[in-house]
PDB file of C-alpha atoms in Angstrom:
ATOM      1  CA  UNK A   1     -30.986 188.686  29.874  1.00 91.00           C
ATOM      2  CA  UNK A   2     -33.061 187.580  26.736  1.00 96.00           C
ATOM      3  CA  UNK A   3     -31.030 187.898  23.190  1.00 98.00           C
ATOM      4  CA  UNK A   4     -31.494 191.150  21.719  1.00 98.00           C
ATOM      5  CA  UNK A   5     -34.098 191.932  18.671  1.00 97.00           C
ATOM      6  CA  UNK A   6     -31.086 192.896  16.848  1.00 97.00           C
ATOM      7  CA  UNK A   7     -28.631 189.721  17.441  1.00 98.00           C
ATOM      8  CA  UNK A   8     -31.522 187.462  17.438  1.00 98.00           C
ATOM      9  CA  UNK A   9     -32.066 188.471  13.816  1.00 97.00           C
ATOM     10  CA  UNK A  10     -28.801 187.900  12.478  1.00 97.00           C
ATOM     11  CA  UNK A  11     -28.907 184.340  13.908  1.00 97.00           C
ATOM     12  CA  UNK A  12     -32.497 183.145  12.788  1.00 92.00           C
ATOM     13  CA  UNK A  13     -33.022 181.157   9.806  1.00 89.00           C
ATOM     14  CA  UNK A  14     -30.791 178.614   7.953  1.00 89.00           C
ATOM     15  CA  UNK A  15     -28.478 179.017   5.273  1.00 87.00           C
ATOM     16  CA  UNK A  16     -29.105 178.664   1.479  1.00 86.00           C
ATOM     17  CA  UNK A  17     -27.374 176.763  -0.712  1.00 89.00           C
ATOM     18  CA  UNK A  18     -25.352 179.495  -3.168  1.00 90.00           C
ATOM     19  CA  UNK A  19     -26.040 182.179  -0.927  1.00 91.00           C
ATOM     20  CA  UNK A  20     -23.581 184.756   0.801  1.00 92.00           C
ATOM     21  CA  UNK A  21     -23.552 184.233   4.129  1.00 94.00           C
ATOM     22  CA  UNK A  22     -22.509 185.876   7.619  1.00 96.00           C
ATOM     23  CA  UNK A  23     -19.750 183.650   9.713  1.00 97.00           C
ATOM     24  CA  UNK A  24     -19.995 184.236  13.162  1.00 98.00           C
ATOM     25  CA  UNK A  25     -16.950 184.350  15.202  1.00 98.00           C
ATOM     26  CA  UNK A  26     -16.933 182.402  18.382  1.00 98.00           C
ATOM     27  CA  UNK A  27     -14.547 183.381  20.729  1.00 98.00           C
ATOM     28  CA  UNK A  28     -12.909 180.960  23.940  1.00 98.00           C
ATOM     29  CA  UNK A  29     -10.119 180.904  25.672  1.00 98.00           C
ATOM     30  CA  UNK A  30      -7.440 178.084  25.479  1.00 97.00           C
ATOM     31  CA  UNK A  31      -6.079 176.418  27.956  1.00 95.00           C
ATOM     32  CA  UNK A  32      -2.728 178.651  27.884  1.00 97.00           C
ATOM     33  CA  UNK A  33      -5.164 181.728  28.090  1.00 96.00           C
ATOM     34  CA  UNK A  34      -4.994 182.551  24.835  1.00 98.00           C
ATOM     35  CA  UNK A  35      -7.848 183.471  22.330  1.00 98.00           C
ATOM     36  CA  UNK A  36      -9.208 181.049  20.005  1.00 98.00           C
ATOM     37  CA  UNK A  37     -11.694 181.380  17.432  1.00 98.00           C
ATOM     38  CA  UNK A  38     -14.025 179.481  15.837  1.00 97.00           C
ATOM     39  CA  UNK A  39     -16.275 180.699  12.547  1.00 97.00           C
ATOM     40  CA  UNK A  40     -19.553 179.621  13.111  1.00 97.00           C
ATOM     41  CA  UNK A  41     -22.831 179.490  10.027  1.00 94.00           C
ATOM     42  CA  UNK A  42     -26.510 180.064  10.982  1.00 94.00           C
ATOM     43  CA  UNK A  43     -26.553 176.187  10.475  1.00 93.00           C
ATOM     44  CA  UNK A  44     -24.469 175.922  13.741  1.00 96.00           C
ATOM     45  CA  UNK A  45     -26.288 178.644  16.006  1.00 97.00           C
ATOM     46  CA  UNK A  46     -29.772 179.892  16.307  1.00 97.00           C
ATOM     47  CA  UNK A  47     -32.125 181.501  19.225  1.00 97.00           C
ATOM     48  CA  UNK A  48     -34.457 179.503  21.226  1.00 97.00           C
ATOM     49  CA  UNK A  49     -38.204 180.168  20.193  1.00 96.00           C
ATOM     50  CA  UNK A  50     -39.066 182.462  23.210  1.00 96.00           C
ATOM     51  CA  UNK A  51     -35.313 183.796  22.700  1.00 97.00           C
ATOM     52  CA  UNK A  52     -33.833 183.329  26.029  1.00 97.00           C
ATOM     53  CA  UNK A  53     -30.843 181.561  24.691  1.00 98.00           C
ATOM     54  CA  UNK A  54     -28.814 181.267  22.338  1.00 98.00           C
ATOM     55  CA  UNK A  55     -27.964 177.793  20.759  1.00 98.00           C
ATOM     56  CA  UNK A  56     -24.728 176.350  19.313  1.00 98.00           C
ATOM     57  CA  UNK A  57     -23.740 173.384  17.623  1.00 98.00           C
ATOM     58  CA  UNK A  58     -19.906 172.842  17.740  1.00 97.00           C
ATOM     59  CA  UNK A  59     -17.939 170.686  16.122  1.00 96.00           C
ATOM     60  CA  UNK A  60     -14.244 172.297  16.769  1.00 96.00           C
ATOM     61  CA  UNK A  61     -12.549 169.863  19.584  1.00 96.00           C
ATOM     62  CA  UNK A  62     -10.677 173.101  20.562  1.00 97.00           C
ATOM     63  CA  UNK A  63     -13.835 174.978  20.971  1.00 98.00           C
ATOM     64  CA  UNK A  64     -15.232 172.218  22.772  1.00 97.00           C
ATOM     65  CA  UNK A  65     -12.395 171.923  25.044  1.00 97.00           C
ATOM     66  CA  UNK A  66     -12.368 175.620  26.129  1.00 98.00           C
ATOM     67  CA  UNK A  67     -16.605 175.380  26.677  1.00 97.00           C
ATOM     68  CA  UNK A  68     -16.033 172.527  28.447  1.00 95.00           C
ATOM     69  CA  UNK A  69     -13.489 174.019  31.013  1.00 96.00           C
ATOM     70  CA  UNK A  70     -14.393 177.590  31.161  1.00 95.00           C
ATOM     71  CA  UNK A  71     -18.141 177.647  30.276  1.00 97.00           C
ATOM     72  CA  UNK A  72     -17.768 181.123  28.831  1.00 98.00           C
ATOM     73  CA  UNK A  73     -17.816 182.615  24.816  1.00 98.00           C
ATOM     74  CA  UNK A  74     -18.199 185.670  22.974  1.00 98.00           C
ATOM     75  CA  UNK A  75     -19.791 185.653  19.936  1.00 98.00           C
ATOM     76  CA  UNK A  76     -19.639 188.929  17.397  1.00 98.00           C
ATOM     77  CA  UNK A  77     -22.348 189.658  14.183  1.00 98.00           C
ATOM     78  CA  UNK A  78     -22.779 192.555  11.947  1.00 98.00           C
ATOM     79  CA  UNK A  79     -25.751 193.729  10.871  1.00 97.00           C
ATOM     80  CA  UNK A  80     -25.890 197.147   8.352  1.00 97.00           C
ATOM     81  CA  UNK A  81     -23.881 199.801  10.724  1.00 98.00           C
ATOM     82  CA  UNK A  82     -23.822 197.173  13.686  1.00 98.00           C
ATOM     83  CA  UNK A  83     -21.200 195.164  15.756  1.00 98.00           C
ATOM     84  CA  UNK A  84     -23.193 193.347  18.231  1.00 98.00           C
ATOM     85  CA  UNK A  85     -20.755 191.613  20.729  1.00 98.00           C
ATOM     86  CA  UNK A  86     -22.319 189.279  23.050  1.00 98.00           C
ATOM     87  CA  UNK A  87     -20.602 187.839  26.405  1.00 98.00           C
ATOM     88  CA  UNK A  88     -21.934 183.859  26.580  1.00 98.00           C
ATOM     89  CA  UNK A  89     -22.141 181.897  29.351  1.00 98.00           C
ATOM     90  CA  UNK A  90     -22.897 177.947  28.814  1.00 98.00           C
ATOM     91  CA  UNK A  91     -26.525 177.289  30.455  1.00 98.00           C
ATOM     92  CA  UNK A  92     -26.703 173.470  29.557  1.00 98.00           C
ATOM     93  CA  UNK A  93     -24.540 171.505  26.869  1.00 97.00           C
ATOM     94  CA  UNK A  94     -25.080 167.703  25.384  1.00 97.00           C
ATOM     95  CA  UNK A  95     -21.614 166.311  24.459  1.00 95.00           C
ATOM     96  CA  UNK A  96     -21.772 163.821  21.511  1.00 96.00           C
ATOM     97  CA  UNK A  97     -18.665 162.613  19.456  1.00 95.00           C
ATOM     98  CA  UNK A  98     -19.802 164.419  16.651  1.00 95.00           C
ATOM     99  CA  UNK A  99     -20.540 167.989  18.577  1.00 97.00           C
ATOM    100  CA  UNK A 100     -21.317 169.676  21.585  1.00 97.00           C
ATOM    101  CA  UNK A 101     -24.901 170.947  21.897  1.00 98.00           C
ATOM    102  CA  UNK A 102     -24.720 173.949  23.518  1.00 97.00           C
ATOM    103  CA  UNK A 103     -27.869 176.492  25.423  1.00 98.00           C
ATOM    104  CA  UNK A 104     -25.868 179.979  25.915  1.00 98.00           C
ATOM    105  CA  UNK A 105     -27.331 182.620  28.319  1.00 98.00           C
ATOM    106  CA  UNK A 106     -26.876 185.955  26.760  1.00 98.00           C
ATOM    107  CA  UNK A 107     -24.372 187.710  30.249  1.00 98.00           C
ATOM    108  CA  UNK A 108     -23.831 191.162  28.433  1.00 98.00           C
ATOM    109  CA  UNK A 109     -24.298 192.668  24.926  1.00 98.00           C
ATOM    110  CA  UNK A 110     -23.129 195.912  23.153  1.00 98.00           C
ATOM    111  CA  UNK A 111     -24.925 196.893  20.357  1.00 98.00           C
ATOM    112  CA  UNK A 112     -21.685 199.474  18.603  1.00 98.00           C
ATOM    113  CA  UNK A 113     -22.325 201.645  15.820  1.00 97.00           C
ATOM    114  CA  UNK A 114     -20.629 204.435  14.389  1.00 96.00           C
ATOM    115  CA  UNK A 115     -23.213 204.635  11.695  1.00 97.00           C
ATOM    116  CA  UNK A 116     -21.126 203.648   8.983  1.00 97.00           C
ATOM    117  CA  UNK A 117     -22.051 200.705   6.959  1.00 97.00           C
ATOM    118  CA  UNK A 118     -20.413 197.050   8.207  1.00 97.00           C
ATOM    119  CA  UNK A 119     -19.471 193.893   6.077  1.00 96.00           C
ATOM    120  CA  UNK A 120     -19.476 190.854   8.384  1.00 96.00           C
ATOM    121  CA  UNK A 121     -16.823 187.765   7.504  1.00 96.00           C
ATOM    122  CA  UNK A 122     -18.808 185.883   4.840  1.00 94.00           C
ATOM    123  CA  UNK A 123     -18.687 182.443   2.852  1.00 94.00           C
ATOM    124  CA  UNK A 124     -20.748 181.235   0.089  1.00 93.00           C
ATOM    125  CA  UNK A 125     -22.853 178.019   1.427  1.00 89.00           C
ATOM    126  CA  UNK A 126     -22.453 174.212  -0.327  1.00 86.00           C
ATOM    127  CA  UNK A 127     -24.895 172.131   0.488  1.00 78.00           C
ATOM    128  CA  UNK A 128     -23.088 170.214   2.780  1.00 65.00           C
ATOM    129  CA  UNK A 129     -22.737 173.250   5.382  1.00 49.00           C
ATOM    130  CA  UNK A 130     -27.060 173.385   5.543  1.00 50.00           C
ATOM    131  CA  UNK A 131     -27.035 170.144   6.896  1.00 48.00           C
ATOM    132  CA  UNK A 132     -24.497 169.598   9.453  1.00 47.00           C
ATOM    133  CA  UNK A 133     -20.806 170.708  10.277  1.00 45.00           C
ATOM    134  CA  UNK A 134     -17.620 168.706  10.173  1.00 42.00           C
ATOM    135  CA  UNK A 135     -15.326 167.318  12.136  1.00 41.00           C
ATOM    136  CA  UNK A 136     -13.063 170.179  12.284  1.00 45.00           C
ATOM    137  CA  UNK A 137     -10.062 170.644  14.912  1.00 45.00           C
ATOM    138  CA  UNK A 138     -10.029 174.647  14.510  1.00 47.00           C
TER     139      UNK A 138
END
């Protein structure tokens, strides 16, 4: 399944500096089953050119742990009077000790509306976020 026109909108582009911003939330499981979730900026996730895939920088060593042993994400964005939620399967992934460098295959997506206006989870970007993300241990 390719991304949808929708989703693959709302992840294009990079961030500017003093702009609001959508964060994306990332969903794994932990290793106890649990959910875990890591916020994620259009500087850490984007949509291959021909948009078969979606890609992901991740910096999280939690997030990384649960890709790493399940291979399996869901990732949510809002756009106007849209939840998109998108099931994630990992396709390829380059492990670095900075980040994992992952190609997503897009399993299922649900486009939900109820026609009533949405406000994703936002930040303001600093420069520092346009460039790369830190080390965090979400």
């Amino acid at each position: 399944m390719t991304v949808p026109a929708g989703l693959a909108r709302l992840l294009a582009g990079r961030p500017d500096v003093g702009a609001a911003e959508q964060a994306f939330p990332l969903l794994t499981v932990d290793d106890a089953g649990f959910p875990h979730v890591a916020l994620l900026s259009k500087a850490e996730i984007d949509v291959t050119p021909d948009g078969s895939a979606v890609l992901a920088v991740i910096a999280s060593r939690r997030t990384r742990a649960n890709l790493g042993r399940d291979g399996r994400a869901g990732l949510i964005a809002i756009g106007g009077t849209v939840a998109h939620y998108a099931k994630l399967s990992v396709v390829r992934a380059i492990d670095t000790p900075a980040a994992l460098g992952c190609v997503l295959r897009v399993a299922e997506h649900k486009a939900d509306s109820l026609g009533i206006p949405l406000s994703p989870i936002g930040f303001v970007t600093t420069a520092p976020a346009t460039n790369n993300t830190s080390a965090q241990s979400h």
